[in-house]
PDB file of C-alpha atoms in Angstrom:
ATOM      1  CA  UNK A   1      81.948 -83.218  50.225  1.00 58.00           C
ATOM      2  CA  UNK A   2      84.940 -85.357  49.298  1.00 67.00           C
ATOM      3  CA  UNK A   3      84.773 -89.022  50.187  1.00 81.00           C
ATOM      4  CA  UNK A   4      87.959 -88.950  52.241  1.00 87.00           C
ATOM      5  CA  UNK A   5      89.214 -85.776  53.892  1.00 88.00           C
ATOM      6  CA  UNK A   6      92.732 -85.443  55.228  1.00 91.00           C
ATOM      7  CA  UNK A   7      94.602 -82.455  56.575  1.00 86.00           C
ATOM      8  CA  UNK A   8      97.630 -82.039  54.300  1.00 82.00           C
ATOM      9  CA  UNK A   9      99.732 -80.487  57.038  1.00 85.00           C
ATOM     10  CA  UNK A  10     102.673 -80.148  56.914  1.00 92.00           C
ATOM     11  CA  UNK A  11     103.362 -81.630  60.324  1.00 95.00           C
ATOM     12  CA  UNK A  12     106.765 -81.279  61.969  1.00 97.00           C
ATOM     13  CA  UNK A  13     107.676 -83.087  65.193  1.00 97.00           C
ATOM     14  CA  UNK A  14     110.861 -83.827  67.161  1.00 97.00           C
ATOM     15  CA  UNK A  15     112.316 -87.299  67.150  1.00 97.00           C
ATOM     16  CA  UNK A  16     110.651 -89.546  69.696  1.00 97.00           C
ATOM     17  CA  UNK A  17     107.320 -87.743  69.602  1.00 97.00           C
ATOM     18  CA  UNK A  18     103.981 -89.466  69.233  1.00 97.00           C
ATOM     19  CA  UNK A  19     102.414 -88.564  65.911  1.00 97.00           C
ATOM     20  CA  UNK A  20      98.686 -88.545  65.266  1.00 96.00           C
ATOM     21  CA  UNK A  21      97.417 -88.497  61.693  1.00 96.00           C
ATOM     22  CA  UNK A  22      93.720 -88.295  60.966  1.00 94.00           C
ATOM     23  CA  UNK A  23      91.149 -88.648  58.215  1.00 94.00           C
ATOM     24  CA  UNK A  24      87.407 -88.390  58.024  1.00 92.00           C
ATOM     25  CA  UNK A  25      85.145 -90.056  55.540  1.00 87.00           C
ATOM     26  CA  UNK A  26      81.640 -89.372  54.386  1.00 85.00           C
ATOM     27  CA  UNK A  27      80.103 -92.694  53.386  1.00 77.00           C
ATOM     28  CA  UNK A  28      79.141 -94.906  56.295  1.00 73.00           C
ATOM     29  CA  UNK A  29      79.112 -97.902  53.959  1.00 72.00           C
ATOM     30  CA  UNK A  30      82.905 -97.846  53.812  1.00 66.00           C
ATOM     31  CA  UNK A  31      84.385-100.811  55.593  1.00 74.00           C
ATOM     32  CA  UNK A  32      88.003-101.186  54.603  1.00 84.00           C
ATOM     33  CA  UNK A  33      90.574 -98.564  55.420  1.00 89.00           C
ATOM     34  CA  UNK A  34      94.269 -98.370  54.756  1.00 91.00           C
ATOM     35  CA  UNK A  35      97.229 -96.206  55.596  1.00 95.00           C
ATOM     36  CA  UNK A  36     100.034 -95.809  53.085  1.00 95.00           C
ATOM     37  CA  UNK A  37     103.424 -94.163  53.447  1.00 96.00           C
ATOM     38  CA  UNK A  38     104.930 -92.440  50.438  1.00 95.00           C
ATOM     39  CA  UNK A  39     108.490 -91.203  50.296  1.00 94.00           C
ATOM     40  CA  UNK A  40     109.297 -88.439  47.861  1.00 89.00           C
ATOM     41  CA  UNK A  41     109.183 -89.573  44.222  1.00 86.00           C
ATOM     42  CA  UNK A  42     108.282 -93.133  45.198  1.00 91.00           C
ATOM     43  CA  UNK A  43     105.161 -95.234  45.049  1.00 93.00           C
ATOM     44  CA  UNK A  44     103.062 -95.647  48.215  1.00 93.00           C
ATOM     45  CA  UNK A  45     103.696 -98.606  50.485  1.00 92.00           C
ATOM     46  CA  UNK A  46     101.027-100.184  52.647  1.00 90.00           C
ATOM     47  CA  UNK A  47     101.449 -99.598  56.364  1.00 92.00           C
ATOM     48  CA  UNK A  48      98.201-100.711  57.920  1.00 89.00           C
ATOM     49  CA  UNK A  49      94.932-102.235  56.859  1.00 87.00           C
ATOM     50  CA  UNK A  50      91.838-102.149  59.039  1.00 85.00           C
ATOM     51  CA  UNK A  51      88.317-103.393  58.840  1.00 78.00           C
ATOM     52  CA  UNK A  52      85.467-102.278  61.102  1.00 70.00           C
ATOM     53  CA  UNK A  53      85.979-100.296  64.249  1.00 74.00           C
ATOM     54  CA  UNK A  54      88.696-100.609  66.816  1.00 79.00           C
ATOM     55  CA  UNK A  55      92.454-100.545  66.979  1.00 86.00           C
ATOM     56  CA  UNK A  56      95.106-102.461  65.121  1.00 90.00           C
ATOM     57  CA  UNK A  57      98.713-102.363  66.196  1.00 92.00           C
ATOM     58  CA  UNK A  58     101.893-103.192  64.286  1.00 92.00           C
ATOM     59  CA  UNK A  59     105.128-102.260  65.999  1.00 95.00           C
ATOM     60  CA  UNK A  60     105.238 -98.498  66.474  1.00 97.00           C
ATOM     61  CA  UNK A  61     102.118 -97.988  64.365  1.00 96.00           C
ATOM     62  CA  UNK A  62      98.515 -98.122  65.537  1.00 95.00           C
ATOM     63  CA  UNK A  63      95.531 -97.672  63.251  1.00 94.00           C
ATOM     64  CA  UNK A  64      92.195 -96.728  64.721  1.00 93.00           C
ATOM     65  CA  UNK A  65      88.752 -96.643  63.153  1.00 90.00           C
ATOM     66  CA  UNK A  66      85.773 -94.954  64.765  1.00 87.00           C
ATOM     67  CA  UNK A  67      82.798 -95.719  62.569  1.00 83.00           C
ATOM     68  CA  UNK A  68      80.359 -93.792  64.725  1.00 85.00           C
ATOM     69  CA  UNK A  69      82.188 -90.560  63.982  1.00 86.00           C
ATOM     70  CA  UNK A  70      83.592 -91.677  60.589  1.00 87.00           C
ATOM     71  CA  UNK A  71      87.109 -91.004  61.758  1.00 89.00           C
ATOM     72  CA  UNK A  72      90.279 -92.963  61.060  1.00 92.00           C
ATOM     73  CA  UNK A  73      93.617 -92.341  62.716  1.00 94.00           C
ATOM     74  CA  UNK A  74      97.202 -93.490  62.515  1.00 96.00           C
ATOM     75  CA  UNK A  75      99.447 -93.146  65.555  1.00 96.00           C
ATOM     76  CA  UNK A  76     103.209 -93.401  65.342  1.00 97.00           C
ATOM     77  CA  UNK A  77     105.062 -93.937  68.606  1.00 97.00           C
ATOM     78  CA  UNK A  78     108.713 -93.039  69.133  1.00 97.00           C
ATOM     79  CA  UNK A  79     108.848 -91.320  65.769  1.00 98.00           C
ATOM     80  CA  UNK A  80     112.110 -91.475  63.849  1.00 97.00           C
ATOM     81  CA  UNK A  81     113.591 -89.259  61.129  1.00 97.00           C
ATOM     82  CA  UNK A  82     113.086 -92.176  58.746  1.00 96.00           C
ATOM     83  CA  UNK A  83     109.338 -91.793  59.309  1.00 97.00           C
ATOM     84  CA  UNK A  84     109.484 -88.487  57.439  1.00 97.00           C
ATOM     85  CA  UNK A  85     107.186 -89.011  54.480  1.00 96.00           C
ATOM     86  CA  UNK A  86     103.692 -88.341  53.222  1.00 95.00           C
ATOM     87  CA  UNK A  87     101.017 -90.475  54.851  1.00 97.00           C
ATOM     88  CA  UNK A  88      97.903 -91.260  52.866  1.00 95.00           C
ATOM     89  CA  UNK A  89      94.688 -92.676  54.189  1.00 94.00           C
ATOM     90  CA  UNK A  90      92.505 -94.640  51.802  1.00 91.00           C
ATOM     91  CA  UNK A  91      89.271 -96.502  51.731  1.00 87.00           C
ATOM     92  CA  UNK A  92      88.395 -99.416  49.541  1.00 82.00           C
ATOM     93  CA  UNK A  93      85.151 -99.375  47.625  1.00 71.00           C
ATOM     94  CA  UNK A  94      82.674-102.197  47.389  1.00 62.00           C
ATOM     95  CA  UNK A  95      82.789-104.672  44.585  1.00 60.00           C
ATOM     96  CA  UNK A  96      84.966-102.606  42.298  1.00 64.00           C
ATOM     97  CA  UNK A  97      88.016-102.723  44.571  1.00 75.00           C
ATOM     98  CA  UNK A  98      88.867 -99.113  43.830  1.00 82.00           C
ATOM     99  CA  UNK A  99      90.789 -97.118  46.384  1.00 87.00           C
ATOM    100  CA  UNK A 100      89.975 -93.512  47.222  1.00 87.00           C
ATOM    101  CA  UNK A 101      92.798 -91.588  48.815  1.00 91.00           C
ATOM    102  CA  UNK A 102      92.957 -88.609  51.097  1.00 92.00           C
ATOM    103  CA  UNK A 103      95.235 -85.726  50.129  1.00 90.00           C
ATOM    104  CA  UNK A 104      98.055 -87.028  52.272  1.00 93.00           C
ATOM    105  CA  UNK A 105      99.801 -85.461  55.269  1.00 95.00           C
ATOM    106  CA  UNK A 106     103.458 -84.501  54.923  1.00 94.00           C
ATOM    107  CA  UNK A 107     105.286 -85.463  58.119  1.00 96.00           C
ATOM    108  CA  UNK A 108     108.795 -84.353  59.054  1.00 97.00           C
ATOM    109  CA  UNK A 109     110.501 -85.870  62.087  1.00 97.00           C
ATOM    110  CA  UNK A 110     113.417 -83.721  63.149  1.00 97.00           C
ATOM    111  CA  UNK A 111     116.475 -85.351  64.758  1.00 95.00           C
TER     112      UNK A 111
ATOM    113  CA  UNK B   1     106.046-110.263  49.041  1.00 72.00           C
ATOM    114  CA  UNK B   2     104.143-109.076  46.003  1.00 82.00           C
ATOM    115  CA  UNK B   3     106.274-106.728  43.927  1.00 89.00           C
ATOM    116  CA  UNK B   4     105.277-104.513  41.023  1.00 93.00           C
ATOM    117  CA  UNK B   5     108.156-103.301  38.876  1.00 95.00           C
ATOM    118  CA  UNK B   6     107.476-100.042  37.044  1.00 97.00           C
ATOM    119  CA  UNK B   7     109.608 -98.609  34.241  1.00 97.00           C
ATOM    120  CA  UNK B   8     110.892 -96.142  33.398  1.00 97.00           C
ATOM    121  CA  UNK B   9     111.276 -94.288  36.682  1.00 96.00           C
ATOM    122  CA  UNK B  10     111.522 -91.016  34.850  1.00 96.00           C
ATOM    123  CA  UNK B  11     111.208 -89.875  31.267  1.00 97.00           C
ATOM    124  CA  UNK B  12     111.472 -86.608  29.381  1.00 97.00           C
ATOM    125  CA  UNK B  13     109.792 -86.371  26.022  1.00 96.00           C
ATOM    126  CA  UNK B  14     109.014 -83.759  23.440  1.00 97.00           C
ATOM    127  CA  UNK B  15     105.530 -82.397  23.045  1.00 97.00           C
ATOM    128  CA  UNK B  16     103.546 -84.409  20.525  1.00 97.00           C
ATOM    129  CA  UNK B  17     105.366 -87.694  21.056  1.00 97.00           C
ATOM    130  CA  UNK B  18     104.080 -90.806  22.836  1.00 97.00           C
ATOM    131  CA  UNK B  19     105.454 -92.419  25.951  1.00 97.00           C
ATOM    132  CA  UNK B  20     104.883 -95.958  27.210  1.00 97.00           C
ATOM    133  CA  UNK B  21     105.048 -96.891  30.881  1.00 98.00           C
ATOM    134  CA  UNK B  22     105.246-100.542  31.908  1.00 97.00           C
ATOM    135  CA  UNK B  23     104.235-102.278  35.088  1.00 96.00           C
ATOM    136  CA  UNK B  24     105.132-105.905  35.704  1.00 95.00           C
ATOM    137  CA  UNK B  25     104.060-108.085  38.588  1.00 92.00           C
ATOM    138  CA  UNK B  26     107.158-110.062  39.459  1.00 91.00           C
ATOM    139  CA  UNK B  27     105.947-112.820  41.762  1.00 86.00           C
ATOM    140  CA  UNK B  28     102.206-112.912  41.415  1.00 86.00           C
ATOM    141  CA  UNK B  29      99.478-112.638  38.827  1.00 86.00           C
ATOM    142  CA  UNK B  30      97.852-109.244  38.664  1.00 86.00           C
ATOM    143  CA  UNK B  31      94.308-109.750  37.468  1.00 85.00           C
ATOM    144  CA  UNK B  32      93.466-106.122  38.150  1.00 89.00           C
ATOM    145  CA  UNK B  33      95.770-103.157  37.670  1.00 92.00           C
ATOM    146  CA  UNK B  34      95.019 -99.563  38.588  1.00 94.00           C
ATOM    147  CA  UNK B  35      96.677 -96.517  37.060  1.00 96.00           C
ATOM    148  CA  UNK B  36      96.997 -93.284  39.019  1.00 96.00           C
ATOM    149  CA  UNK B  37      98.271 -89.811  38.336  1.00 96.00           C
ATOM    150  CA  UNK B  38      99.705 -87.612  41.057  1.00 93.00           C
ATOM    151  CA  UNK B  39     100.490 -83.918  40.716  1.00 90.00           C
ATOM    152  CA  UNK B  40     102.956 -82.255  43.129  1.00 85.00           C
ATOM    153  CA  UNK B  41     101.598 -82.066  46.660  1.00 81.00           C
ATOM    154  CA  UNK B  42      98.373 -83.694  45.534  1.00 85.00           C
ATOM    155  CA  UNK B  43      96.855 -87.039  46.255  1.00 87.00           C
ATOM    156  CA  UNK B  44      96.647 -89.991  43.895  1.00 91.00           C
ATOM    157  CA  UNK B  45      93.891 -89.668  41.339  1.00 92.00           C
ATOM    158  CA  UNK B  46      92.656 -92.881  39.796  1.00 93.00           C
ATOM    159  CA  UNK B  47      92.746 -92.747  36.016  1.00 95.00           C
ATOM    160  CA  UNK B  48      91.599 -96.211  35.020  1.00 94.00           C
ATOM    161  CA  UNK B  49      91.134 -99.800  36.091  1.00 92.00           C
ATOM    162  CA  UNK B  50      92.214-102.622  33.849  1.00 90.00           C
ATOM    163  CA  UNK B  51      91.456-106.294  34.062  1.00 87.00           C
ATOM    164  CA  UNK B  52      93.552-108.811  32.200  1.00 84.00           C
ATOM    165  CA  UNK B  53      92.147-109.474  28.772  1.00 82.00           C
ATOM    166  CA  UNK B  54      89.477-106.767  29.007  1.00 84.00           C
ATOM    167  CA  UNK B  55      89.179-103.154  28.011  1.00 88.00           C
ATOM    168  CA  UNK B  56      90.134-100.681  30.681  1.00 91.00           C
ATOM    169  CA  UNK B  57      87.510 -98.751  32.593  1.00 92.00           C
ATOM    170  CA  UNK B  58      88.353 -95.072  32.688  1.00 95.00           C
ATOM    171  CA  UNK B  59      87.380 -92.596  35.368  1.00 93.00           C
ATOM    172  CA  UNK B  60      85.249 -89.635  34.447  1.00 93.00           C
ATOM    173  CA  UNK B  61      87.254 -86.922  32.763  1.00 94.00           C
ATOM    174  CA  UNK B  62      90.123 -89.170  31.652  1.00 95.00           C
ATOM    175  CA  UNK B  63      90.593 -89.286  27.894  1.00 94.00           C
ATOM    176  CA  UNK B  64      90.580 -92.861  26.673  1.00 93.00           C
ATOM    177  CA  UNK B  65      92.273 -92.045  23.391  1.00 94.00           C
ATOM    178  CA  UNK B  66      95.036 -90.145  25.087  1.00 96.00           C
ATOM    179  CA  UNK B  67      95.841 -92.612  27.843  1.00 97.00           C
ATOM    180  CA  UNK B  68      95.928 -96.048  26.271  1.00 96.00           C
ATOM    181  CA  UNK B  69      95.990 -98.936  28.701  1.00 94.00           C
ATOM    182  CA  UNK B  70      96.819-102.484  27.741  1.00 91.00           C
ATOM    183  CA  UNK B  71      96.623-105.421  30.124  1.00 89.00           C
ATOM    184  CA  UNK B  72      97.247-108.307  27.788  1.00 82.00           C
ATOM    185  CA  UNK B  73      98.769-110.674  30.324  1.00 88.00           C
ATOM    186  CA  UNK B  74      98.540-111.390  34.031  1.00 88.00           C
ATOM    187  CA  UNK B  75     102.004-109.979  34.620  1.00 91.00           C
ATOM    188  CA  UNK B  76     102.151-106.916  32.384  1.00 93.00           C
ATOM    189  CA  UNK B  77     100.111-103.751  32.048  1.00 94.00           C
ATOM    190  CA  UNK B  78     101.123-100.701  30.054  1.00 95.00           C
ATOM    191  CA  UNK B  79     100.022 -97.086  29.941  1.00 97.00           C
ATOM    192  CA  UNK B  80     100.779 -95.115  26.789  1.00 97.00           C
ATOM    193  CA  UNK B  81     100.456 -91.359  26.891  1.00 97.00           C
ATOM    194  CA  UNK B  82      99.792 -90.399  23.289  1.00 97.00           C
ATOM    195  CA  UNK B  83     100.567 -87.013  21.768  1.00 96.00           C
ATOM    196  CA  UNK B  84     101.894 -85.829  25.095  1.00 97.00           C
ATOM    197  CA  UNK B  85     101.636 -82.172  26.069  1.00 96.00           C
ATOM    198  CA  UNK B  86     103.271 -80.244  28.915  1.00 96.00           C
ATOM    199  CA  UNK B  87     100.068 -80.469  30.964  1.00 95.00           C
ATOM    200  CA  UNK B  88     100.482 -84.266  30.945  1.00 96.00           C
ATOM    201  CA  UNK B  89     103.656 -83.873  32.995  1.00 96.00           C
ATOM    202  CA  UNK B  90     102.980 -85.710  36.221  1.00 96.00           C
ATOM    203  CA  UNK B  91     103.856 -88.703  38.373  1.00 96.00           C
ATOM    204  CA  UNK B  92     102.173 -91.863  37.091  1.00 97.00           C
ATOM    205  CA  UNK B  93     101.814 -94.875  39.387  1.00 97.00           C
ATOM    206  CA  UNK B  94     100.407 -98.327  38.815  1.00 96.00           C
ATOM    207  CA  UNK B  95      98.932-100.545  41.488  1.00 95.00           C
ATOM    208  CA  UNK B  96      97.907-104.158  41.524  1.00 92.00           C
ATOM    209  CA  UNK B  97      95.351-105.947  43.575  1.00 83.00           C
ATOM    210  CA  UNK B  98      96.891-109.076  45.013  1.00 76.00           C
ATOM    211  CA  UNK B  99      94.653-112.080  45.533  1.00 72.00           C
ATOM    212  CA  UNK B 100      94.404-113.075  49.171  1.00 67.00           C
ATOM    213  CA  UNK B 101      96.056-109.865  50.369  1.00 64.00           C
ATOM    214  CA  UNK B 102      94.000-106.999  51.630  1.00 65.00           C
ATOM    215  CA  UNK B 103      96.321-104.226  50.590  1.00 71.00           C
ATOM    216  CA  UNK B 104      97.349-103.165  47.138  1.00 86.00           C
ATOM    217  CA  UNK B 105     100.894-103.176  45.822  1.00 90.00           C
ATOM    218  CA  UNK B 106     102.168-100.076  44.088  1.00 94.00           C
ATOM    219  CA  UNK B 107     104.873 -99.576  41.522  1.00 95.00           C
ATOM    220  CA  UNK B 108     107.639 -97.078  42.228  1.00 96.00           C
ATOM    221  CA  UNK B 109     106.139 -94.509  39.881  1.00 96.00           C
ATOM    222  CA  UNK B 110     107.176 -92.785  36.658  1.00 97.00           C
ATOM    223  CA  UNK B 111     107.896 -89.090  36.544  1.00 97.00           C
ATOM    224  CA  UNK B 112     106.929 -87.807  33.104  1.00 97.00           C
ATOM    225  CA  UNK B 113     108.123 -84.421  31.922  1.00 97.00           C
ATOM    226  CA  UNK B 114     106.880 -83.165  28.582  1.00 97.00           C
ATOM    227  CA  UNK B 115     108.887 -80.315  27.109  1.00 96.00           C
TER     228      UNK B 115
END
């Protein structure tokens, strides 16, 4: 079983829709989770960083961690065409600081 | 914010030649740099971790002699793909851990095509 599982999609939604992106992870020792956005042929950029369970909100983005079910989610409200990108979930390892990424979900927001 | 400048953004080289990719931290000191490879529609695969002044630590299955990593200063890390072959064609991305910041800053990536 891979450490971080993510449905690669693709996911296509109309502008203004609420988008839900999800990942599951296998190791309950994981504590730090991140969501990155990657535009085509560009490096990833950090969207959200979460630690422990609960929600974290930043503008139109909400990150959610459910440690009991080992589930992490990213919600995008009022989605815009500029949100069209690949979204990658990641977890940070212990002392070695390495990141493990999910496969990424390709999102298209149609105007 | 913390910025990592990666060059070149794309490069085409002949099979058998070597290619060097540079990553510079512009406004911070990058004590740890990570190098990733990404194939089309695939996720980022960590190749190696380098700490300034130390030898890089390579992930299982990554050839050390083929992918040479140098992290001689706190602001510069390089990846050299030696004797490149068409199967080395990929998107290479560096990332730096920023002290005091939880996230990691990524370079813009280098698209390598070996012909």
